[in-house]
Amino acid sequence: MRKLAARLYDWLDARLDLADLTAPLRHKTVPVHYFSYWYYLGGMTLFLFFVQVVTGILLLLYYRPTANEAFESVQFIMTRVRFGWLIRGLHAWSANLMILCAFAHMFSVLFLRAYRKPRELTWVSGCVLLFLALGFGFSGYLLPWNELAFFATKVGTDIVGQVPAVGHWLMVFLRGGEEVTGATLTRFFGFHVAVLPAITVLFLGIHLALIQRQGISVPPGLEPAMHVLAYLRKHDPAAAEMLIKTAGVQPETREMPFFPNFFLRELMAWYIALGLLGVLAALAPWELGAKADAFAPAPAGIKPEWYFLWMFQTLKLIPGKLGPIDGELAGILAFSAAGVLWVLLPFFDRDKGRAQRLIKGAGIFALAYIVAMTAYGYIAK
Amino acid sequence: MNPVPESAGPSEAASPATPRRRLLGMLLGSSLAASLASILYPILKFVQPPATGELEVDSVAAAGGDELAPGMSKIFRFGSRPGLLVRLPDGSYRGFNATCTHLNCTVQYRGGEQDIWCACHNGIYDLRGRNVSGPPPRPLEEYDVHERGGEIVVARRQKA
């Protein structure tokens, strides 16, 4: 078996020069220090994305994207198809955990200042990927065509309609008409399984290529020590020991090869995540609810998915009129402006204390705001 | 200035032939195989569609009593498959399974040629359903046709 694999490798190597291709993988290293665990979050997000791709393709085998059949086809998947409950449960849970991981990854990058020069574009592409993930969540939420999703989509697309100038056009584009109907479902299905995946693959490629090219960031506070220690370890190990003992330098400031050391650790984390997903899908099944009915009143306590809740809650709190403009509109404009600033954050980072403190403050504020508003959204009736 | 990579650990030091290492390798391999099986099994089951409650039909009202003039034909639903009802020029009826025995196309009655023809690969059956020309390997299944209460009823032949 092993011999066969080796011969196959040699055969391919003779034709494709694999050694050349795998060289970057062999030279790639991951810094080891006491913040290292945060490095797993990006890979974890990627893993959950893989789970989404696989379970999504499986769901496509039975799902039917029309207003008459969507709900029934999901019901069919949940009740008749063997392991259908598991596949849909995995898809729903993994989607939510993926967005959670992406948010956590983003904030860890922010607080470890990994976005700083030369990695501004990695941050920007990551922000785009997060927006795409939110788009996946929003479009996928409608697909079972149940009551909650129907009204959430009505509200969500209506908010888009408030944007000045292009708002109405955008809303009609999203809904496939003036109202949320079967046409909206068909469209969202197209976005969810074709448009968004294609764009995501592109930006994921850019994001990963940038990381591969630039290597993994080391938190700025640790950078000098890591370089000095690495140099000493190579040329004067005794001095390195001295430095660790006397100057309080963390002995952990070193690197491990990406392959196989980091890769296997990451694989272990993925394995645990898969187990967790299975447990969640089995013990906390994703509900289907009641079929959407355009002529039924909105059910009480309607809320969007948790990752939109903080925005939803904010819009609820803004008074109807803010001076001359609509409160709703003011909120949307504020969120849009904040979003743009957020994407451009690395470009404000100068090697001066003030700008850095400002960014750190903005990060802490954003995190606290999102957590607080989400909690408030759940408590508020 | 290049940091020193961590050494790859003891894996290179120990020979793969060490019994303890072999045992560990076996344990790890079988756990991996079990994990893989527990992932693949649900997927394999999922992709097989569950049996839908398809009703086996034994007889069906294929047409009204005066629907077909002599020399006409129609395709009717026999359960989930198409059937072919032919009214011959002499006014009698014949019923067939309309699925060609070659590659599952649906056949048609040709009044001019007085035969049953499959357009896909030019298969020809006579008006008894016997395969007389072209690629079909077997005759068409013929059904019993009765007139009952102003309807033409087609029934599967009981196997003797």
Coordinates of C-alpha atoms in Angstrom, one line a residue:
Chain A
M1 CA 0.0 0.0 0.0
R2 CA 2.7 2.4 1.1
K3 CA 4.9 1.3 -1.8
L4 CA 2.1 1.9 -4.2
A5 CA 1.5 5.4 -2.8
A6 CA 5.2 6.1 -3.1
R7 CA 5.3 4.9 -6.7
L8 CA 2.3 7.0 -7.6
Y9 CA 4.0 10.0 -6.0
D10 CA 7.2 9.4 -7.9
W11 CA 5.3 9.0 -11.1
L12 CA 3.5 12.4 -10.6
D13 CA 6.7 14.0 -9.3
A14 CA 8.6 13.1 -12.4
R15 CA 6.0 14.9 -14.5
L16 CA 4.8 17.8 -12.4
D17 CA 7.8 18.5 -10.2
L18 CA 5.7 18.2 -7.0
A19 CA 8.7 19.0 -4.8
D20 CA 8.6 22.5 -6.2
L21 CA 4.9 22.8 -5.6
T22 CA 5.0 21.5 -2.0
A23 CA 8.1 23.6 -1.1
P24 CA 6.1 26.6 0.2
L25 CA 4.1 24.2 2.4
R26 CA 7.3 22.7 3.9
H27 CA 8.8 26.1 4.6
K28 CA 5.7 27.6 6.0
T29 CA 5.8 28.1 9.7
V30 CA 3.4 29.1 12.4
P31 CA 4.6 31.3 15.3
V32 CA 4.2 29.7 18.7
H33 CA 3.4 32.0 21.6
Y34 CA 0.7 32.4 24.2
F35 CA -1.7 33.9 21.7
S36 CA -1.3 31.0 19.3
Y37 CA -4.7 29.5 19.9
W38 CA -6.3 32.4 18.1
Y39 CA -4.7 31.1 14.9
Y40 CA -7.1 28.2 14.9
L41 CA -10.1 30.4 14.4
G42 CA -9.5 31.2 10.7
G43 CA -8.9 27.5 9.9
M44 CA -12.0 26.6 11.9
T45 CA -14.1 29.0 9.8
L46 CA -12.7 27.4 6.7
F47 CA -13.5 23.9 8.0
L48 CA -17.1 25.0 8.7
F49 CA -17.3 26.4 5.2
F50 CA -16.3 23.0 3.9
V51 CA -19.0 21.4 5.9
Q52 CA -21.4 23.9 4.4
V53 CA -20.4 23.0 0.9
V54 CA -20.7 19.3 1.4
T55 CA -24.0 19.4 3.3
G56 CA -25.4 22.1 1.0
I57 CA -24.7 20.0 -2.1
L58 CA -26.4 17.0 -0.4
L59 CA -29.5 19.2 0.4
L60 CA -29.7 20.2 -3.2
L61 CA -30.5 16.6 -4.1
Y62 CA -33.9 17.0 -2.6
Y63 CA -34.6 20.7 -2.1
R64 CA -37.0 22.4 -4.6
P65 CA -36.8 26.2 -4.8
T66 CA -40.5 27.1 -5.5
A67 CA -43.1 28.6 -3.3
N68 CA -45.3 25.6 -3.7
E69 CA -42.7 22.9 -3.0
A70 CA -39.9 24.4 -0.9
F71 CA -41.5 23.9 2.5
E72 CA -42.7 20.4 1.6
S73 CA -39.3 19.4 0.2
V74 CA -37.6 20.5 3.4
Q75 CA -40.2 18.6 5.4
F76 CA -39.5 15.6 3.2
I77 CA -35.8 15.9 3.9
M78 CA -36.5 16.1 7.6
T79 CA -38.9 13.2 7.9
R80 CA -38.5 10.8 5.0
V81 CA -34.9 11.0 3.7
R82 CA -32.5 8.8 5.7
F83 CA -30.2 11.1 7.8
G84 CA -32.0 14.1 6.3
W85 CA -32.5 15.5 9.7
L86 CA -28.7 15.2 10.3
I87 CA -27.7 16.8 7.0
R88 CA -30.0 19.8 7.5
G89 CA -29.1 20.0 11.2
L90 CA -25.4 20.1 10.3
H91 CA -26.0 22.7 7.6
A92 CA -27.9 25.0 9.9
W93 CA -25.6 24.6 12.9
S94 CA -22.4 24.8 10.9
A95 CA -23.7 28.0 9.3
N96 CA -24.2 29.7 12.6
L97 CA -21.0 28.5 14.1
M98 CA -19.1 29.6 10.9
I99 CA -20.4 33.1 11.3
L100 CA -19.5 33.0 15.0
C101 CA -16.0 31.8 14.2
A102 CA -15.6 34.4 11.5
F103 CA -16.6 37.2 14.0
A104 CA -14.2 35.8 16.6
H105 CA -11.4 35.5 14.0
M106 CA -12.0 39.1 13.0
F107 CA -11.8 40.5 16.5
S108 CA -8.7 38.4 17.3
V109 CA -7.0 39.8 14.2
L110 CA -8.1 43.2 15.3
F111 CA -6.8 42.9 18.9
L112 CA -3.5 41.2 17.9
R113 CA -3.1 43.9 15.3
A114 CA -2.5 41.3 12.6
Y115 CA -4.2 43.6 10.1
R116 CA -1.3 46.1 10.1
K117 CA 1.1 46.6 7.2
P118 CA 1.7 44.6 5.1
R119 CA -1.5 42.7 5.7
E120 CA -4.2 45.4 5.0
L121 CA -5.5 43.5 2.0
T122 CA -5.9 40.3 3.9
W123 CA -8.1 42.3 6.4
V124 CA -10.1 43.8 3.5
S125 CA -10.7 40.4 1.8
G126 CA -11.6 38.9 5.2
C127 CA -14.2 41.6 5.7
V128 CA -15.6 40.9 2.3
L129 CA -15.8 37.2 3.2
L130 CA -17.7 38.1 6.4
F131 CA -20.2 40.1 4.4
L132 CA -20.6 37.2 2.0
A133 CA -21.2 34.9 5.0
L134 CA -23.9 37.2 6.2
G135 CA -25.4 37.1 2.7
F136 CA -25.3 33.3 2.8
G137 CA -27.1 33.4 6.1
F138 CA -29.7 35.9 4.9
S139 CA -30.5 34.1 1.7
G140 CA -30.4 30.7 3.2
Y141 CA -32.7 31.6 6.0
L142 CA -35.6 32.1 3.4
L143 CA -35.1 28.8 1.6
P144 CA -37.3 26.6 3.9
W145 CA -40.1 29.0 3.1
N146 CA -41.5 29.1 6.6
E147 CA -43.3 31.9 8.4
L148 CA -40.4 33.3 10.3
A149 CA -38.1 33.4 7.3
F150 CA -40.8 34.9 5.1
F151 CA -41.3 37.9 7.5
A152 CA -37.6 38.2 8.3
T153 CA -37.0 38.5 4.6
K154 CA -39.8 41.1 4.2
V155 CA -38.2 43.2 6.9
G156 CA -34.6 42.7 5.8
T157 CA -35.3 43.6 2.1
D158 CA -37.5 46.5 3.3
I159 CA -34.5 47.9 5.2
V160 CA -32.5 47.7 2.0
G161 CA -35.3 49.6 0.3
Q162 CA -34.7 52.6 2.6
V163 CA -31.2 53.3 1.3
P164 CA -31.4 56.6 -0.6
A165 CA -31.3 56.7 -4.4
V166 CA -30.6 53.1 -5.1
G167 CA -32.7 51.6 -2.3
H168 CA -35.9 50.9 -4.2
W169 CA -34.1 49.5 -7.2
L170 CA -32.0 47.2 -4.9
M171 CA -35.1 46.0 -3.1
V172 CA -36.9 45.1 -6.3
F173 CA -33.7 43.4 -7.5
L174 CA -33.5 41.3 -4.3
R175 CA -37.2 40.5 -4.2
G176 CA -37.7 39.9 -7.9
G177 CA -40.7 42.3 -7.7
E178 CA -42.3 44.7 -5.3
E179 CA -43.3 42.0 -2.8
V180 CA -41.7 38.9 -1.3
T181 CA -43.1 36.1 -3.3
G182 CA -42.1 32.8 -5.0
A183 CA -40.0 35.0 -7.3
T184 CA -37.9 36.1 -4.3
L185 CA -37.4 32.5 -3.2
T186 CA -36.1 31.5 -6.7
R187 CA -33.8 34.5 -6.6
F188 CA -32.5 33.9 -3.1
F189 CA -31.9 30.3 -4.1
G190 CA -29.8 31.4 -7.1
F191 CA -27.8 33.8 -4.9
H192 CA -27.3 31.1 -2.2
V193 CA -26.1 28.3 -4.4
A194 CA -24.5 30.0 -7.4
V195 CA -23.7 33.7 -7.0
L196 CA -22.4 33.8 -3.5
P197 CA -20.4 30.6 -3.7
A198 CA -18.6 31.8 -6.8
I199 CA -17.7 35.2 -5.3
T200 CA -16.7 33.5 -2.0
V201 CA -14.3 31.1 -3.8
L202 CA -12.7 34.1 -5.4
F203 CA -12.2 36.0 -2.2
L204 CA -11.3 32.9 -0.2
G205 CA -8.6 32.3 -2.8
I206 CA -7.2 35.8 -2.4
H207 CA -7.4 35.6 1.4
L208 CA -5.5 32.3 1.6
A209 CA -3.0 33.3 -1.1
L210 CA -2.2 36.5 0.8
I211 CA -1.7 34.5 4.0
Q212 CA 0.5 32.0 2.2
R213 CA 2.5 34.7 0.6
Q214 CA 3.0 36.9 3.7
G215 CA 3.2 34.3 6.4
I216 CA 1.4 34.4 9.7
S217 CA 1.5 37.6 11.7
V218 CA 3.2 37.8 15.0
P219 CA 1.7 40.2 17.6
P220 CA 3.8 43.4 17.5
G221 CA 4.7 43.1 21.2
L222 CA 6.3 39.7 20.7
E223 CA 8.0 40.4 17.4
P224 CA 11.4 41.7 18.5
A225 CA 11.8 39.1 21.2
M226 CA 11.0 36.3 18.7
H227 CA 13.6 37.5 16.3
V228 CA 16.3 37.9 18.9
L229 CA 15.5 34.6 20.5
A230 CA 15.4 32.8 17.2
Y231 CA 18.8 34.2 16.2
L232 CA 20.4 33.3 19.5
R233 CA 19.0 29.8 19.5
K234 CA 20.7 29.3 16.2
H235 CA 24.0 30.9 17.1
D236 CA 24.4 31.0 20.8
P237 CA 21.9 28.7 22.6
A238 CA 23.4 29.5 26.0
A239 CA 22.7 33.2 25.5
A240 CA 19.1 32.3 24.6
E241 CA 18.7 30.4 27.9
M242 CA 20.1 33.4 29.7
L243 CA 17.7 35.7 28.0
I244 CA 14.7 33.5 29.0
K245 CA 15.9 33.2 32.6
T246 CA 17.0 36.7 33.3
A247 CA 15.0 39.0 31.0
G248 CA 11.6 37.3 31.4
V249 CA 11.3 36.6 27.7
Q250 CA 8.7 33.9 27.0
P251 CA 10.5 30.7 26.1
E252 CA 7.5 29.9 23.9
T253 CA 8.5 32.5 21.3
R254 CA 9.4 30.2 18.5
E255 CA 7.8 28.7 15.4
M256 CA 6.5 25.3 14.4
P257 CA 6.3 24.0 10.9
F258 CA 2.9 24.4 9.3
F259 CA 3.1 20.8 8.0
P260 CA 2.6 18.5 9.7
N261 CA 2.8 20.1 13.2
F262 CA 0.3 22.8 12.9
F263 CA -1.8 21.0 10.3
L264 CA -2.3 18.0 12.6
R265 CA -3.3 20.2 15.5
E266 CA -5.7 22.0 13.3
L267 CA -7.1 18.7 12.1
M268 CA -7.7 17.7 15.7
A269 CA -9.6 20.9 16.3
W270 CA -11.7 20.2 13.1
Y271 CA -12.4 16.7 14.3
I272 CA -13.7 17.9 17.6
A273 CA -15.8 20.6 15.8
L274 CA -17.3 17.9 13.6
G275 CA -18.2 15.9 16.7
L276 CA -19.7 18.9 18.3
L277 CA -21.7 19.6 15.2
G278 CA -23.1 16.1 15.2
V279 CA -24.1 16.4 18.8
L280 CA -25.8 19.7 18.2
A281 CA -27.7 18.4 15.1
A282 CA -28.9 15.4 17.1
L283 CA -29.8 17.0 20.4
A284 CA -30.9 20.5 19.2
P285 CA -32.6 19.8 15.9
W286 CA -33.3 22.8 13.7
E287 CA -37.0 23.6 13.6
L288 CA -39.0 24.0 10.4
G289 CA -41.9 25.9 11.8
A290 CA -45.1 26.6 9.8
K291 CA -45.3 27.2 6.0
A292 CA -45.1 30.8 4.9
D293 CA -48.4 32.4 4.1
A294 CA -48.4 35.8 2.5
F295 CA -51.9 36.6 3.8
A296 CA -51.3 35.6 7.4
P297 CA -50.3 38.2 10.1
A298 CA -46.7 38.2 11.2
P299 CA -46.2 35.9 14.2
A300 CA -45.4 37.5 17.6
G301 CA -41.8 37.8 18.7
I302 CA -40.4 37.7 15.2
K303 CA -36.6 38.2 15.2
P304 CA -33.9 37.8 12.6
E305 CA -31.0 35.4 13.0
W306 CA -28.8 36.3 16.0
Y307 CA -26.0 37.8 13.9
F308 CA -28.4 40.4 12.6
L309 CA -30.1 41.0 15.9
W310 CA -27.9 43.8 17.1
M311 CA -28.6 45.8 14.0
F312 CA -32.3 45.0 14.2
Q313 CA -32.4 46.0 17.8
T314 CA -30.6 49.3 17.1
L315 CA -33.1 50.2 14.4
K316 CA -35.9 49.5 16.8
L317 CA -34.4 51.9 19.4
I318 CA -33.9 54.9 17.1
P319 CA -36.9 57.3 17.3
G320 CA -39.1 57.7 14.2
K321 CA -37.7 61.1 13.3
L322 CA -34.2 62.3 13.9
G323 CA -34.4 66.0 13.0
P324 CA -35.2 66.3 9.3
I325 CA -34.5 62.6 8.3
D326 CA -36.2 59.3 9.1
G327 CA -34.8 57.5 12.2
E328 CA -34.6 54.2 10.2
L329 CA -32.7 55.9 7.4
A330 CA -30.3 57.5 9.9
G331 CA -29.6 54.1 11.4
I332 CA -29.0 52.5 8.1
L333 CA -26.6 55.3 7.0
A334 CA -24.7 55.1 10.3
F335 CA -24.3 51.3 9.9
S336 CA -23.1 51.7 6.3
A337 CA -20.6 54.4 7.3
A338 CA -19.4 52.3 10.2
G339 CA -19.1 49.3 7.9
V340 CA -16.9 51.2 5.4
L341 CA -14.7 52.5 8.1
W342 CA -14.4 49.1 9.6
V343 CA -13.1 47.6 6.2
L344 CA -10.6 50.5 5.9
L345 CA -9.4 50.2 9.5
P346 CA -5.9 49.0 8.7
F347 CA -5.2 52.1 6.7
F348 CA -5.7 54.3 9.8
D349 CA -3.1 52.4 11.7
R350 CA 0.0 54.4 11.9
D351 CA 3.0 53.5 14.0
K352 CA 1.9 56.1 16.5
G353 CA 0.2 55.3 19.8
R354 CA -2.8 57.6 19.3
A355 CA -4.1 55.9 16.1
Q356 CA -3.5 52.5 17.6
R357 CA -5.3 53.3 20.8
L358 CA -8.2 54.7 18.8
I359 CA -8.5 51.5 16.7
K360 CA -8.3 49.3 19.8
G361 CA -10.9 51.5 21.5
A362 CA -13.1 51.2 18.4
G363 CA -12.7 47.4 18.4
I364 CA -13.6 47.1 22.1
F365 CA -16.6 49.4 21.6
A366 CA -17.8 47.4 18.6
L367 CA -17.5 44.1 20.4
A368 CA -19.2 45.4 23.5
Y369 CA -21.9 47.1 21.4
I370 CA -22.6 43.9 19.4
V371 CA -22.7 41.7 22.5
A372 CA -24.8 44.1 24.5
M373 CA -27.3 44.8 21.7
T374 CA -27.6 41.1 20.9
A375 CA -28.3 40.3 24.5
Y376 CA -30.8 43.1 24.7
G377 CA -32.5 41.9 21.6
Y378 CA -33.1 38.5 23.2
I379 CA -34.4 39.9 26.4
A380 CA -36.6 42.6 24.9
K381 CA -40.0 41.6 23.9
Chain B
M1 CA 17.4 36.2 11.6
N2 CA 15.3 33.2 10.6
P3 CA 13.6 31.7 13.6
V4 CA 14.4 28.0 14.1
P5 CA 11.6 25.7 13.3
E6 CA 10.5 23.2 16.0
S7 CA 12.0 19.8 15.3
A8 CA 9.5 17.3 13.9
G9 CA 9.5 15.4 17.2
P10 CA 10.2 11.8 17.9
S11 CA 8.5 10.4 14.7
E12 CA 11.8 10.4 12.8
A13 CA 13.8 8.9 15.6
A14 CA 11.7 5.8 16.2
S15 CA 11.7 3.1 13.5
P16 CA 8.3 2.2 12.2
A17 CA 9.0 -1.4 13.0
T18 CA 8.9 -0.8 16.8
P19 CA 6.0 -3.0 18.1
R20 CA 4.5 -0.3 20.3
R21 CA 4.6 2.2 17.4
R22 CA 2.9 -0.4 15.2
L23 CA 0.2 -1.0 17.7
L24 CA -0.4 2.8 18.1
G25 CA -0.4 3.1 14.3
M26 CA -3.0 0.4 14.1
L27 CA -5.2 2.0 16.8
L28 CA -5.0 5.3 15.1
G29 CA -5.7 3.8 11.7
S30 CA -8.7 1.9 12.9
S31 CA -10.1 5.0 14.7
L32 CA -9.6 7.0 11.5
A33 CA -11.4 4.3 9.5
A34 CA -14.3 4.2 11.9
S35 CA -14.6 8.0 11.8
L36 CA -14.6 8.0 8.0
A37 CA -17.2 5.2 8.0
S38 CA -19.4 7.2 10.3
I39 CA -19.2 10.2 8.0
L40 CA -19.7 8.2 4.8
Y41 CA -22.5 6.0 5.9
P42 CA -25.0 8.8 6.5
I43 CA -24.0 10.4 3.2
L44 CA -24.5 7.1 1.3
K45 CA -27.9 6.6 2.9
F46 CA -28.9 10.2 2.3
V47 CA -28.2 10.1 -1.4
Q48 CA -30.5 7.1 -2.0
P49 CA -34.0 8.5 -2.3
P50 CA -36.6 7.0 0.1
A51 CA -39.2 4.8 -1.5
T52 CA -42.1 6.9 -2.6
G53 CA -45.5 5.4 -2.2
E54 CA -46.0 4.5 -5.8
L55 CA -49.2 2.6 -6.3
E56 CA -49.1 -0.5 -8.4
V57 CA -52.0 -0.1 -10.9
D58 CA -53.7 -3.1 -12.3
S59 CA -56.4 -1.4 -14.4
V60 CA -57.3 2.0 -15.5
A61 CA -60.0 3.8 -17.5
A62 CA -58.0 4.9 -20.5
A63 CA -60.5 6.7 -22.6
G64 CA -64.2 7.4 -23.0
G65 CA -66.3 5.1 -25.1
D66 CA -66.5 7.4 -28.1
E67 CA -63.3 9.3 -27.6
L68 CA -61.2 7.5 -30.2
A69 CA -62.4 7.2 -33.8
P70 CA -61.2 4.0 -35.6
G71 CA -57.5 4.5 -36.7
M72 CA -56.7 6.8 -33.8
S73 CA -54.7 6.2 -30.7
K74 CA -53.8 7.9 -27.4
I75 CA -51.2 7.7 -24.6
F76 CA -52.7 7.3 -21.2
R77 CA -51.3 7.0 -17.7
F78 CA -51.0 3.5 -16.4
G79 CA -49.8 4.1 -12.8
S80 CA -46.7 6.1 -13.3
R81 CA -45.9 4.8 -16.8
P82 CA -47.4 5.6 -20.1
G83 CA -49.7 3.2 -21.9
L84 CA -50.8 3.2 -25.5
L85 CA -54.4 2.6 -26.5
V86 CA -55.0 2.0 -30.2
R87 CA -58.4 1.8 -32.0
L88 CA -57.9 -0.3 -35.1
P89 CA -59.7 0.6 -38.3
D90 CA -62.1 -2.2 -37.7
G91 CA -63.2 -0.5 -34.4
S92 CA -61.5 -2.9 -32.0
Y93 CA -59.2 -1.8 -29.3
R94 CA -55.7 -2.8 -28.3
G95 CA -53.7 -1.7 -25.3
F96 CA -50.0 -1.8 -24.7
N97 CA -47.3 -0.7 -22.3
A98 CA -46.0 2.3 -24.3
T99 CA -42.4 2.0 -23.0
C100 CA -40.1 0.7 -25.8
T101 CA -38.3 -2.4 -24.7
H102 CA -35.1 -1.1 -26.2
L103 CA -34.1 2.0 -24.3
N104 CA -37.3 3.2 -22.5
C105 CA -38.6 5.7 -25.1
T106 CA -42.4 6.1 -25.5
V107 CA -43.7 4.5 -28.7
Q108 CA -46.5 5.7 -31.0
Y109 CA -49.1 4.3 -33.3
R110 CA -48.8 5.0 -37.0
G111 CA -52.1 4.8 -38.9
G112 CA -50.5 4.9 -42.3
E113 CA -48.0 2.1 -41.8
Q114 CA -50.3 0.1 -39.4
D115 CA -47.6 -0.4 -36.9
I116 CA -46.3 0.8 -33.6
W117 CA -43.1 2.8 -34.0
C118 CA -40.4 4.1 -31.6
A119 CA -39.0 7.3 -32.9
C120 CA -35.8 7.1 -30.9
H121 CA -34.0 4.3 -32.8
N122 CA -36.6 3.4 -35.4
G123 CA -37.9 0.3 -33.6
I124 CA -41.0 -1.2 -35.1
Y125 CA -43.7 -3.4 -33.5
D126 CA -46.7 -4.9 -35.2
L127 CA -50.2 -4.3 -33.9
R128 CA -49.9 -7.3 -31.6
G129 CA -46.9 -5.6 -30.0
R130 CA -44.4 -8.0 -31.5
N131 CA -41.0 -6.5 -32.2
V132 CA -40.6 -6.9 -36.0
S133 CA -37.9 -4.5 -37.0
G134 CA -35.1 -2.4 -35.5
P135 CA -33.4 -2.7 -32.2
P136 CA -36.2 -3.7 -29.7
P137 CA -35.3 -7.0 -28.1
R138 CA -38.7 -8.0 -26.8
P139 CA -42.4 -7.4 -27.7
L140 CA -44.4 -4.7 -25.9
E141 CA -46.4 -5.9 -23.0
E142 CA -50.0 -6.1 -24.2
Y143 CA -52.9 -5.2 -21.9
D144 CA -56.5 -6.5 -21.9
V145 CA -59.0 -3.9 -23.1
H146 CA -62.7 -4.0 -22.1
E147 CA -65.5 -1.7 -22.6
R148 CA -67.3 -1.1 -19.3
G149 CA -70.0 1.5 -18.5
G150 CA -69.1 3.8 -21.5
E151 CA -65.4 3.7 -20.7
I152 CA -62.5 1.8 -22.2
V153 CA -60.8 0.0 -19.3
V154 CA -57.3 -1.3 -19.8
A155 CA -56.1 -4.0 -17.4
R156 CA -52.8 -5.8 -16.9
R157 CA -53.0 -9.4 -18.0
Q158 CA -53.1 -11.9 -15.2
K159 CA -50.1 -14.2 -15.3
A160 CA -51.3 -17.7 -15.8

